[in-house]
Short mmCIF file of C-alpha atoms and ligand atoms in Angstrom, two decimals:
data_model
loop_
_atom_site.label_atom_id
_atom_site.label_comp_id
_atom_site.label_asym_id
_atom_site.label_seq_id
_atom_site.Cartn_x
_atom_site.Cartn_y
_atom_site.Cartn_z
CA UNK A 1 -36.91 -2.62 -110.86
CA UNK A 2 -38.39 -6.05 -108.77
CA UNK A 3 -39.92 -5.72 -105.33
CA UNK A 4 -38.30 -6.59 -101.97
CA UNK A 5 -40.68 -8.79 -99.52
CA UNK A 6 -38.89 -9.34 -96.31
CA UNK A 7 -40.87 -11.86 -94.19
CA UNK A 8 -39.47 -13.02 -90.37
CA UNK A 9 -41.58 -13.24 -87.28
CA UNK A 10 -41.92 -10.38 -85.83
CA UNK A 11 -41.29 -6.95 -87.61
CA UNK A 12 -39.78 -4.06 -86.15
CA UNK A 13 -42.84 -1.85 -85.34
CA UNK A 14 -42.76 0.85 -83.45
CA UNK A 15 -43.65 0.80 -79.34
CA UNK A 16 -46.07 2.15 -77.56
CA UNK A 17 -43.93 5.52 -77.18
CA UNK A 18 -43.48 5.68 -81.23
CA UNK A 19 -39.65 4.93 -81.08
CA UNK A 20 -38.64 2.18 -83.28
CA UNK A 21 -36.73 -0.62 -81.72
CA UNK A 22 -32.61 0.68 -82.93
CA UNK A 23 -31.29 -2.94 -84.15
CA UNK A 24 -28.88 -2.75 -87.15
CA UNK A 25 -30.61 -5.47 -88.75
CA UNK A 26 -33.87 -3.47 -88.65
CA UNK A 27 -31.85 -0.56 -90.25
CA UNK A 28 -30.46 -2.02 -93.07
CA UNK A 29 -33.36 -3.76 -93.79
CA UNK A 30 -35.85 -1.29 -93.68
CA UNK A 31 -33.13 0.84 -95.85
CA UNK A 32 -33.20 -1.92 -98.60
CA UNK A 33 -36.81 -2.16 -98.87
CA UNK A 34 -37.23 1.85 -99.14
CA UNK A 35 -35.30 1.51 -102.20
CA UNK A 36 -36.67 -1.66 -103.60
CA UNK A 37 -40.37 -0.97 -102.26
CA UNK A 38 -41.90 -4.16 -101.53
CA UNK A 39 -43.28 -4.74 -97.63
CA UNK A 40 -42.26 -6.56 -94.48
CA UNK A 41 -44.71 -9.07 -93.54
CA UNK A 42 -44.27 -10.76 -90.00
CA UNK A 43 -46.72 -11.35 -86.84
CA UNK A 44 -48.33 -8.19 -85.58
CA UNK A 45 -47.19 -9.44 -81.99
CA UNK A 46 -51.47 -9.51 -81.19
CA UNK A 47 -53.06 -12.66 -80.33
CA UNK A 48 -56.50 -12.84 -82.12
CA UNK A 49 -59.34 -15.50 -81.20
CA UNK A 50 -59.16 -19.07 -82.20
CA UNK A 51 -62.32 -18.83 -84.57
CA UNK A 52 -61.21 -15.40 -86.07
CA UNK A 53 -59.98 -15.64 -89.79
CA UNK A 54 -55.99 -15.56 -90.73
CA UNK A 55 -55.92 -12.07 -92.20
CA UNK A 56 -53.36 -9.68 -93.47
CA UNK A 57 -53.44 -6.07 -92.02
CA UNK A 58 -51.38 -3.55 -93.90
CA UNK A 59 -49.80 -0.77 -92.37
CA UNK A 60 -47.35 2.55 -93.44
CA UNK A 61 -45.13 4.20 -90.84
CA UNK A 62 -41.94 6.21 -92.31
CA UNK A 63 -41.99 5.16 -95.81
CA UNK A 64 -42.31 1.46 -95.46
CA UNK A 65 -45.23 -0.51 -95.75
CA UNK A 66 -45.82 -3.54 -93.16
CA UNK A 67 -48.40 -6.87 -93.45
CA UNK A 68 -49.30 -7.90 -90.53
CA UNK A 69 -50.92 -11.15 -89.14
CA UNK A 70 -52.16 -11.81 -85.60
CA UNK A 71 -51.78 -15.21 -84.04
CA UNK A 72 -53.96 -17.46 -82.02
CA UNK A 73 -53.22 -18.27 -78.57
CA UNK A 74 -53.07 -21.45 -79.74
CA UNK A 75 -50.42 -21.11 -82.69
CA UNK A 76 -48.35 -18.78 -80.30
CA UNK A 77 -48.23 -21.22 -78.19
CA UNK A 78 -47.16 -24.49 -81.06
CA UNK A 79 -45.19 -22.51 -83.49
CA UNK A 80 -44.05 -19.69 -81.51
CA UNK A 81 -43.20 -20.67 -77.92
CA UNK A 82 -43.65 -24.52 -78.98
CA UNK A 83 -41.53 -25.72 -82.00
CA UNK A 84 -39.79 -22.83 -82.63
CA UNK A 85 -38.14 -21.76 -78.99
CA UNK A 86 -38.80 -25.07 -77.33
CA UNK A 87 -37.71 -27.23 -80.43
CA UNK A 88 -35.16 -25.50 -82.79
CA UNK A 89 -33.80 -23.05 -80.57
CA UNK A 90 -32.12 -25.32 -78.33
CA UNK A 91 -31.29 -27.58 -81.02
CA UNK A 92 -29.70 -25.16 -83.17
CA UNK A 93 -27.70 -24.05 -80.10
CA UNK A 94 -26.16 -27.26 -79.07
CA UNK A 95 -28.86 -28.43 -76.29
CA UNK A 96 -30.81 -31.22 -77.33
CA UNK A 97 -31.11 -32.15 -73.52
CA UNK A 98 -33.31 -29.20 -73.70
CA UNK A 99 -35.71 -29.89 -76.54
CA UNK A 100 -39.01 -30.71 -75.89
CA UNK A 101 -40.69 -32.07 -79.24
CA UNK A 102 -44.32 -32.95 -79.79
CA UNK A 103 -46.11 -33.65 -82.42
CA UNK A 104 -48.79 -30.70 -81.51
CA UNK A 105 -45.74 -28.14 -81.86
CA UNK A 106 -44.55 -29.81 -85.10
CA UNK A 107 -47.91 -29.59 -86.56
CA UNK A 108 -48.73 -25.73 -85.35
CA UNK A 109 -45.07 -24.77 -86.74
CA UNK A 110 -46.28 -26.25 -90.48
CA UNK A 111 -49.56 -24.79 -89.98
CA UNK A 112 -48.38 -21.11 -89.47
CA UNK A 113 -46.30 -21.97 -92.21
CA UNK A 114 -48.92 -22.87 -94.32
CA UNK A 115 -50.81 -19.63 -93.10
CA UNK A 116 -48.04 -17.20 -94.00
CA UNK A 117 -47.74 -18.63 -97.36
CA UNK A 118 -51.33 -18.39 -98.47
CA UNK A 119 -51.99 -14.95 -97.31
CA UNK A 120 -48.27 -13.81 -98.77
CA UNK A 121 -49.21 -15.26 -101.89
CA UNK A 122 -52.22 -13.48 -102.26
CA UNK A 123 -49.94 -10.46 -102.46
CA UNK A 124 -47.10 -11.75 -104.88
CA UNK A 125 -46.33 -9.88 -108.14
CA UNK A 126 -44.59 -11.80 -110.67
CA UNK A 127 -41.12 -10.17 -110.11
CA UNK A 128 -40.82 -9.54 -106.52
CA UNK A 129 -37.98 -11.34 -104.47
CA UNK A 130 -38.66 -12.48 -101.14
CA UNK A 131 -36.38 -12.54 -98.73
CA UNK A 132 -37.03 -15.12 -95.42
CA UNK A 133 -35.38 -14.49 -92.19
CA UNK A 134 -34.85 -16.87 -89.86
CA UNK A 135 -35.58 -20.64 -88.05
CA UNK A 136 -39.39 -19.79 -87.17
CA UNK A 137 -39.70 -19.71 -91.30
CA UNK A 138 -37.55 -22.77 -92.56
CA UNK A 139 -40.65 -24.21 -94.50
CA UNK A 140 -41.98 -21.17 -95.96
CA UNK A 141 -40.71 -21.77 -99.43
CA UNK A 142 -42.11 -25.44 -99.63
CA UNK A 143 -45.15 -23.91 -98.40
CA UNK A 144 -45.08 -21.20 -101.40
CA UNK A 145 -43.96 -23.64 -103.73
CA UNK A 146 -46.54 -26.01 -102.99
CA UNK A 147 -48.97 -23.12 -103.74
CA UNK A 148 -47.85 -22.37 -107.29
CA UNK A 149 -45.16 -19.33 -106.58
CA UNK A 150 -42.13 -19.17 -108.76
CA UNK A 151 -40.45 -16.41 -107.56
CA UNK A 152 -36.87 -16.25 -106.42
CA UNK A 153 -36.81 -17.23 -102.46
CA UNK A 154 -33.74 -16.40 -100.13
CA UNK A 155 -33.51 -17.29 -96.40
CA UNK A 156 -31.10 -16.34 -94.26
CA UNK A 157 -30.70 -17.94 -91.21
CA UNK A 158 -29.03 -15.81 -87.89
CA UNK A 159 -28.62 -18.50 -85.30
CA UNK A 160 -26.12 -21.46 -85.92
CA UNK A 161 -26.46 -24.40 -88.12
CA UNK A 162 -25.64 -27.58 -85.62
CA UNK A 163 -23.56 -30.74 -86.50
CA UNK A 164 -26.00 -33.78 -88.26
CA UNK A 165 -25.76 -35.73 -84.95
CA UNK A 166 -27.45 -32.92 -83.09
CA UNK A 167 -30.15 -32.08 -85.57
CA UNK A 168 -30.93 -35.56 -86.14
CA UNK A 169 -32.18 -35.83 -82.66
CA UNK A 170 -35.07 -33.71 -84.02
CA UNK A 171 -37.64 -36.48 -85.16
CA UNK A 172 -38.61 -35.32 -88.25
CA UNK A 173 -35.66 -33.19 -88.98
CA UNK A 174 -35.22 -34.91 -92.76
CA UNK A 175 -38.49 -33.27 -93.58
CA UNK A 176 -37.35 -29.81 -92.23
CA UNK A 177 -34.17 -30.11 -93.96
CA UNK A 178 -36.01 -31.19 -97.15
CA UNK A 179 -37.96 -27.88 -96.67
CA UNK A 180 -34.79 -25.84 -97.29
CA UNK A 181 -34.08 -26.76 -100.69
CA UNK A 182 -37.16 -25.38 -101.80
CA UNK A 183 -35.15 -21.67 -101.70
CA UNK A 184 -32.93 -20.70 -104.25
CA UNK A 185 -30.47 -19.45 -101.82
CA UNK A 186 -29.55 -20.52 -97.98
CA UNK A 187 -27.07 -17.93 -96.19
CA UNK A 188 -25.77 -18.57 -93.19
CA UNK A 189 -23.13 -16.65 -90.56
CA UNK A 190 -20.35 -18.80 -91.22
CA UNK A 191 -18.23 -21.38 -92.95
CA UNK A 192 -18.46 -23.77 -89.81
CA UNK A 193 -22.43 -23.15 -90.06
CA UNK A 194 -22.62 -23.73 -94.03
CA UNK A 195 -20.33 -27.16 -93.17
CA UNK A 196 -22.46 -28.76 -90.94
CA UNK A 197 -25.33 -28.04 -93.02
CA UNK A 198 -23.56 -29.69 -95.78
CA UNK A 199 -22.74 -32.76 -93.63
CA UNK A 200 -26.75 -33.23 -92.82
CA UNK A 201 -27.44 -32.93 -96.73
CA UNK A 202 -24.79 -35.80 -97.24
CA UNK A 203 -25.69 -37.66 -94.50
CA UNK A 204 -29.45 -37.63 -95.83
CA UNK A 205 -28.10 -38.17 -99.52
CA UNK A 206 -30.23 -34.96 -100.16
CA UNK A 207 -29.22 -33.95 -103.48
CA UNK A 208 -25.46 -33.50 -104.85
CA UNK A 209 -23.02 -30.76 -105.20
CA UNK A 210 -23.15 -29.69 -108.80
CA UNK A 211 -20.64 -26.50 -108.24
CA UNK A 212 -19.11 -25.34 -105.47
CA UNK A 213 -21.57 -24.18 -102.91
CA UNK A 214 -24.00 -25.36 -104.51
CA UNK A 215 -26.72 -28.43 -104.03
CA UNK A 216 -29.57 -29.32 -106.54
CA UNK A 217 -32.38 -31.41 -104.87
CA UNK A 218 -34.43 -33.16 -107.55
CA UNK A 219 -34.83 -30.53 -110.04
CA UNK A 220 -34.22 -27.68 -107.66
CA UNK A 221 -30.95 -25.68 -107.73
CA UNK A 222 -30.61 -24.31 -104.19
CA UNK A 223 -27.58 -22.57 -103.36
CA UNK A 224 -25.54 -22.13 -99.92
CA UNK A 225 -23.38 -19.10 -98.87
CA UNK A 226 -21.69 -17.52 -96.06
CA UNK A 227 -23.04 -13.72 -95.53
CA UNK A 228 -21.72 -12.98 -91.85
CA UNK A 229 -24.07 -10.40 -90.70
CA UNK A 230 -22.82 -6.62 -88.82
CA UNK A 231 -23.81 -3.36 -87.18
CA UNK A 232 -24.45 0.07 -88.36
CA UNK A 233 -20.79 0.66 -87.64
CA UNK A 234 -20.49 4.38 -88.73
CA UNK A 235 -24.09 5.09 -86.94
CA UNK A 236 -23.06 3.47 -83.85
CA UNK A 237 -19.81 4.52 -83.68
CA UNK A 238 -21.61 8.09 -83.80
CA UNK A 239 -24.11 7.09 -81.41
CA UNK A 240 -21.28 6.26 -78.88
CA UNK A 241 -19.33 9.43 -78.85
CA UNK A 242 -22.52 11.34 -78.85
CA UNK A 243 -23.93 9.38 -75.66
CA UNK A 244 -20.33 9.79 -73.94
CA UNK A 245 -20.87 13.34 -73.73
CA UNK A 246 -24.67 13.02 -73.22
CA UNK A 247 -25.93 14.96 -70.07
CA UNK A 248 -27.78 11.43 -68.89
CA UNK A 249 -24.69 9.38 -68.87
CA UNK A 250 -22.52 12.07 -67.09
CA UNK A 251 -25.41 12.31 -64.44
CA UNK A 252 -25.64 8.32 -64.08
CA UNK A 253 -22.05 8.55 -64.41
CA UNK A 254 -20.55 9.53 -61.39
CA UNK A 255 -21.72 6.47 -59.62
CA UNK A 256 -19.70 4.16 -61.19
CA UNK A 257 -17.08 6.92 -62.20
CA UNK A 258 -13.41 5.50 -60.82
CA UNK A 259 -13.96 1.67 -61.33
CA UNK A 260 -12.60 -0.57 -63.95
CA UNK A 261 -16.37 -1.72 -65.51
CA UNK A 262 -16.84 -5.07 -67.30
CA UNK A 263 -19.80 -5.26 -69.25
CA UNK A 264 -21.76 -7.50 -70.34
CA UNK A 265 -24.88 -7.15 -72.70
CA UNK A 266 -27.30 -10.04 -73.62
CA UNK A 267 -30.81 -10.98 -73.82
CA UNK A 268 -31.79 -13.00 -70.74
CA UNK A 269 -30.91 -16.96 -72.98
CA UNK A 270 -29.38 -19.88 -71.83
CA UNK A 271 -27.18 -19.53 -74.83
CA UNK A 272 -25.58 -16.49 -73.85
CA UNK A 273 -23.32 -17.94 -71.13
CA UNK A 274 -24.31 -15.41 -68.46
CA UNK A 275 -23.87 -17.41 -65.13
CA UNK A 276 -20.49 -19.04 -66.24
CA UNK A 277 -19.52 -15.34 -66.83
CA UNK A 278 -20.75 -14.12 -63.30
CA UNK A 279 -18.96 -17.08 -61.87
CA UNK A 280 -15.53 -16.08 -63.47
CA UNK A 281 -15.96 -12.58 -62.73
CA UNK A 282 -16.41 -14.15 -59.08
CA UNK A 283 -13.00 -16.05 -59.60
CA UNK A 284 -11.26 -12.92 -60.80
CA UNK A 285 -12.32 -11.13 -57.82
CA UNK A 286 -11.12 -14.44 -55.70
CA UNK A 287 -7.81 -14.50 -57.31
CA UNK A 288 -6.62 -10.81 -57.64
CA UNK A 289 -8.15 -9.46 -54.48
CA UNK A 290 -6.41 -6.40 -54.99
CA UNK A 291 -9.12 -5.48 -57.94
CA UNK A 292 -11.84 -5.79 -54.76
CA UNK A 293 -13.21 -2.40 -54.25
CA UNK A 294 -12.15 -1.43 -57.90
CA UNK A 295 -13.48 -3.45 -60.43
CA UNK A 296 -17.25 -3.95 -61.31
CA UNK A 297 -18.96 -5.66 -63.74
CA UNK A 298 -22.40 -4.51 -65.75
CA UNK A 299 -24.75 -6.93 -66.48
CA UNK A 300 -27.16 -5.93 -68.64
CA UNK A 301 -29.95 -8.52 -69.37
CA UNK A 302 -33.52 -7.73 -70.23
CA UNK A 303 -35.94 -11.01 -70.10
CA UNK A 304 -36.73 -12.54 -72.40
CA UNK A 305 -39.04 -15.61 -73.76
CA UNK A 306 -40.66 -15.93 -69.98
CA UNK A 307 -43.21 -18.24 -70.52
CA UNK A 308 -40.87 -21.15 -71.27
CA UNK A 309 -39.54 -23.64 -68.26
CA UNK A 310 -35.79 -23.15 -69.63
CA UNK A 311 -35.46 -19.37 -69.20
CA UNK A 312 -37.18 -19.12 -65.79
CA UNK A 313 -34.57 -21.49 -64.61
CA UNK A 314 -31.62 -19.15 -65.85
CA UNK A 315 -33.26 -16.16 -64.67
CA UNK A 316 -33.60 -18.03 -61.21
CA UNK A 317 -29.82 -19.11 -61.51
CA UNK A 318 -28.38 -15.81 -62.30
CA UNK A 319 -30.38 -13.96 -59.50
CA UNK A 320 -28.87 -16.15 -57.39
CA UNK A 321 -25.35 -16.22 -58.31
CA UNK A 322 -25.31 -12.53 -58.38
CA UNK A 323 -26.29 -12.63 -55.20
CA UNK A 324 -23.87 -14.90 -54.14
CA UNK A 325 -20.88 -12.92 -55.73
CA UNK A 326 -22.44 -9.60 -54.11
CA UNK A 327 -22.81 -10.93 -51.01
CA UNK A 328 -18.86 -12.52 -50.86
CA UNK A 329 -17.38 -9.55 -52.05
CA UNK A 330 -19.82 -6.60 -51.71
CA UNK A 331 -18.58 -3.64 -49.04
CA UNK A 332 -21.08 -1.50 -47.31
CA UNK A 333 -20.02 0.82 -50.52
CA UNK A 334 -19.47 -1.13 -53.25
CA UNK A 335 -21.38 -3.80 -55.22
CA UNK A 336 -19.14 -6.01 -57.74
CA UNK A 337 -22.00 -7.13 -60.05
CA UNK A 338 -24.70 -4.37 -61.38
CA UNK A 339 -27.13 -6.68 -62.45
CA UNK A 340 -29.90 -4.84 -64.92
CA UNK A 341 -32.92 -7.20 -65.52
CA UNK A 342 -34.27 -4.31 -68.26
CA UNK A 343 -33.87 -3.21 -71.67
CA UNK A 344 -31.58 -0.25 -72.16
CA UNK A 345 -31.64 2.00 -74.97
CA UNK A 346 -29.13 1.63 -77.71
CA UNK A 347 -27.68 5.47 -77.61
CA UNK A 348 -27.47 4.94 -73.60
CA UNK A 349 -25.82 1.51 -74.27
CA UNK A 350 -23.25 2.70 -76.96
CA UNK A 351 -22.37 5.22 -74.14
CA UNK A 352 -22.00 2.63 -71.89
CA UNK A 353 -19.66 0.08 -74.02
CA UNK A 354 -17.70 3.03 -74.62
CA UNK A 355 -17.12 3.91 -70.62
CA UNK A 356 -16.25 0.00 -69.99
CA UNK A 357 -12.65 -1.03 -70.17
CA UNK A 358 -13.56 -4.69 -71.15
CA UNK A 359 -16.41 -6.22 -73.20
CA UNK A 360 -17.63 -9.54 -71.89
CA UNK A 361 -18.91 -11.49 -74.61
CA UNK A 362 -18.79 -14.73 -73.87
CA UNK A 363 -22.17 -17.08 -74.99
CA UNK A 364 -21.66 -21.04 -75.24
CA UNK A 365 -22.95 -20.98 -78.81
CA UNK A 366 -24.29 -17.76 -80.67
CA UNK A 367 -25.07 -17.34 -84.50
CA UNK A 368 -22.87 -14.14 -84.63
CA UNK A 369 -23.52 -12.14 -81.70
CA UNK A 370 -23.96 -8.61 -82.49
CA UNK A 371 -23.07 -7.15 -79.16
CA UNK A 372 -19.54 -7.92 -79.65
CA UNK A 373 -19.43 -5.68 -82.88
CA UNK A 374 -21.04 -2.94 -81.01
CA UNK A 375 -18.60 -2.81 -78.51
CA UNK A 376 -15.63 -2.53 -80.54
CA UNK A 377 -17.48 0.26 -83.19
CA UNK A 378 -18.14 2.30 -79.45
CA UNK A 379 -14.76 2.77 -78.53
CA UNK A 380 -12.45 5.44 -78.24
CA UNK A 381 -10.04 5.26 -81.09
CA UNK A 382 -7.39 7.09 -78.43
CA UNK A 383 -7.82 4.64 -75.83
CA UNK A 384 -9.90 1.55 -76.60
CA UNK A 385 -11.16 -0.91 -74.20
CA UNK A 386 -10.78 -5.13 -74.80
CA UNK A 387 -12.84 -7.12 -76.13
CA UNK A 388 -13.08 -10.70 -74.11
CA UNK A 389 -15.08 -12.91 -76.87
CA UNK A 390 -16.45 -16.69 -76.36
CA UNK A 391 -14.44 -18.90 -79.42
CA UNK A 392 -17.96 -20.17 -79.68
CA UNK A 393 -19.85 -17.35 -81.47
CA UNK A 394 -19.95 -16.51 -85.47
CA UNK A 395 -18.19 -13.30 -84.46
CA UNK A 396 -14.96 -14.99 -83.07
CA UNK A 397 -13.83 -15.90 -86.65
CA UNK A 398 -13.85 -12.62 -88.04
CA UNK A 399 -12.99 -10.91 -84.64
CA UNK A 400 -9.49 -12.61 -84.20
CA UNK A 401 -7.48 -9.74 -82.35
CA UNK A 402 -10.29 -10.30 -79.64
CA UNK A 403 -8.60 -11.92 -76.67
CA UNK A 404 -10.58 -15.21 -77.55
CA UNK A 405 -11.79 -17.71 -74.11
CA UNK A 406 -13.43 -21.39 -73.63
CA UNK A 407 -16.41 -19.72 -71.45
CA UNK A 408 -16.60 -23.12 -69.67
CA UNK A 409 -13.08 -22.49 -68.60
CA UNK A 410 -13.77 -20.07 -65.13
CA UNK A 411 -10.01 -19.88 -64.71
CA UNK A 412 -8.66 -19.14 -68.04
CA UNK A 413 -11.73 -16.29 -68.28
CA UNK A 414 -11.02 -15.15 -64.64
CA UNK A 415 -6.69 -14.78 -66.04
CA UNK A 416 -8.19 -13.01 -69.30
CA UNK A 417 -10.18 -10.29 -67.79
CA UNK A 418 -6.89 -9.50 -65.52
CA UNK A 419 -4.78 -9.72 -68.81
CA UNK A 420 -7.34 -7.13 -70.10
CA UNK A 421 -7.26 -4.59 -67.56
CA UNK A 422 -3.53 -4.35 -67.71
CA UNK A 423 -2.71 -4.32 -71.26
CA UNK A 424 -0.85 -1.60 -72.72
CA UNK A 425 -2.06 1.10 -74.74
CA UNK A 426 -0.48 0.19 -77.97
CA UNK A 427 -1.77 -2.89 -77.79
CA UNK A 428 -5.07 -2.20 -77.13
CA UNK A 429 -4.80 0.20 -80.27
CA UNK A 430 -3.77 -2.35 -82.33
CA UNK A 431 -5.97 -4.96 -81.68
CA UNK A 432 -9.26 -2.65 -81.92
CA UNK A 433 -7.38 -1.25 -85.53
CA UNK A 434 -7.53 -5.00 -86.68
CA UNK A 435 -11.27 -5.50 -85.79
CA UNK A 436 -12.43 -1.96 -86.80
CA UNK A 437 -10.89 -2.01 -90.21
CA UNK A 438 -13.44 -5.16 -91.06
CA UNK A 439 -16.39 -3.87 -89.09
CA UNK A 440 -15.93 -0.30 -91.61
CA UNK A 441 -15.89 -2.35 -94.18
CA UNK A 442 -18.64 -5.15 -93.58
CA UNK A 443 -21.25 -3.51 -91.78
CA UNK A 444 -25.00 -4.31 -91.95
CA UNK A 445 -25.48 -2.40 -95.26
CA UNK A 446 -22.94 -4.58 -96.82
CA UNK A 447 -24.39 -7.97 -95.55
CA UNK A 448 -27.59 -7.19 -97.20
CA UNK A 449 -26.62 -5.93 -100.25
CA UNK A 450 -24.05 -8.83 -100.74
CA UNK A 451 -27.23 -11.26 -99.41
CA UNK A 452 -29.48 -9.53 -102.40
CA UNK A 453 -26.96 -9.46 -104.62
CA UNK A 454 -25.96 -13.36 -104.97
CA UNK A 455 -30.11 -14.17 -104.15
CA UNK A 456 -30.82 -12.08 -107.45
CA UNK A 457 -28.02 -14.15 -109.27
CA UNK A 458 -29.26 -17.42 -107.71
P1 LIG B 501 -29.36 -12.32 -80.96
O1 LIG B 501 -29.74 -13.54 -79.80
O2 LIG B 501 -30.54 -11.44 -79.86
O3 LIG B 501 -29.83 -12.33 -81.90
P2 LIG B 501 -27.25 -10.50 -80.66
O4 LIG B 501 -26.55 -10.70 -81.91
O5 LIG B 501 -26.34 -10.22 -79.38
O6 LIG B 501 -28.62 -11.52 -80.09
O7 LIG B 501 -28.01 -9.48 -81.05
C1 LIG B 501 -28.67 -8.88 -79.56
C2 LIG B 501 -28.90 -6.86 -79.93
O8 LIG B 501 -29.99 -6.90 -78.99
C3 LIG B 501 -28.21 -5.99 -80.24
O9 LIG B 501 -27.92 -5.14 -81.20
C4 LIG B 501 -27.68 -5.57 -78.60
O10 LIG B 501 -27.45 -4.26 -78.49
C5 LIG B 501 -29.44 -6.08 -78.36
N1 LIG B 501 -29.50 -5.72 -76.80
C6 LIG B 501 -28.79 -6.76 -75.99
N2 LIG B 501 -29.39 -6.68 -74.78
C7 LIG B 501 -30.02 -5.51 -74.88
C8 LIG B 501 -30.29 -4.85 -73.75
N3 LIG B 501 -30.41 -5.17 -72.48
N4 LIG B 501 -31.01 -3.51 -73.75
C9 LIG B 501 -30.91 -2.96 -75.43
N5 LIG B 501 -30.49 -3.79 -76.35
C10 LIG B 501 -29.93 -4.52 -75.97
C11 LIG B 501 -29.89 -13.42 -83.27
C12 LIG B 501 -28.84 -14.19 -82.86
C13 LIG B 501 -27.48 -14.24 -83.34
C14 LIG B 501 -27.41 -12.99 -84.44
C15 LIG B 501 -28.64 -11.94 -84.57
C16 LIG B 501 -28.31 -11.36 -85.80
O11 LIG B 501 -29.11 -15.19 -81.76
O12 LIG B 501 -26.75 -15.05 -82.87
O13 LIG B 501 -26.13 -12.09 -84.28
O14 LIG B 501 -29.54 -12.99 -84.25
O15 LIG B 501 -28.58 -11.94 -87.02
#
């Protein structure tokens, strides 16, 4: 059996308290790695001195092998904080106004990809299958091919692929695009991403369609296809059940018991639409004043990418907005927006989702959005809450029975919150059942199996 080699920017190592990150993607990839042996390669999270040579650091944790790479501060600034998160992330999320392209960032990005390729090549066996994840590593296959690697290589993009007009605002976008043809398989979350990608290739006249969803670029045949990511549904369902009974939540809950809760859970990011959501919640309280003192928004938002100015700006904007809404509607013994600016364990999160009557998942743009799926999986089947979902995330293409909204339309969001609160039990159950049926059959293990099956057939 061929080994599986997973490559991503970060690897899901246990934190300093020994607990591993609980994300479903990591669970599925680790299960595949356990079965197929192989290893997971990525940045260790540590910074090395500029002069120290690039090296792989092997680690073995819970039966999984990791190969870790330390990066220098310059690499981090140019590759990670620079090209990946200040150029590709905003462009791929439709925000070219926030992109800050520089030659140094572009060259740092290619330098780290080249370094990863050199290190990885030294460990490869002939029949290893390589699965590269996300926008940090788009040129990795091209670098591996140039180094003589002929193994099967697949790439999965976890964020959206933008329309051609937006992508082409990146000065060297044609080179970036061309790099993807070195993969045997390129996977996206949705048909929309795939069609944007094909439009980019057509505009650049890169290759030709040889059969449905396959393009040949020079002598390489690179297949592209859609693999909507999901969560570990069964695991999340049981986490939510346990958490709802758990002592910790029971203790925390009396303080918010008796209120109708709308929950928002997102990394702090301008793509998640948090400020528009809080604004819409304020508009809801203004419009339906009978809900004042009875409804609250629980917004859980850990910090992320704090060194980037656009992230500091959105952090400040959200904090001010929370203050404004709480100032306008709060009373001595009631605060409408509970803003928690730190991570919460998945086991606790699952219980909070279950207690919330509304899941408010309203990104301005998102590849998939796993919070939407987690919220649904966590509900009580006999009394499920309602998912309010932005039309502009990958999840909206699958979860048709969510209440879909335009996150830019404050009044529509305010109205939809009220409609969700008064929705009859039978309607809630019907909508929930429709979403759960898909979530149970298309969980993250299905996503992982489908991608690997397709890669092996490429
Ligand atoms: P993200 O942008 O990180 O992922 P998302 O898909 O919502 O977004 O996943 C977030 C994960 O982090 C969820 O599992 C959630 O529970 C967890 N999380 C969020 N806030 C948390 C908090 N306060 N405490 C603890 N956990 C928290 C990227 C893309 C998405 C795509 C995923 C997977 O941007 O579009 O769905 O990858 O491909």
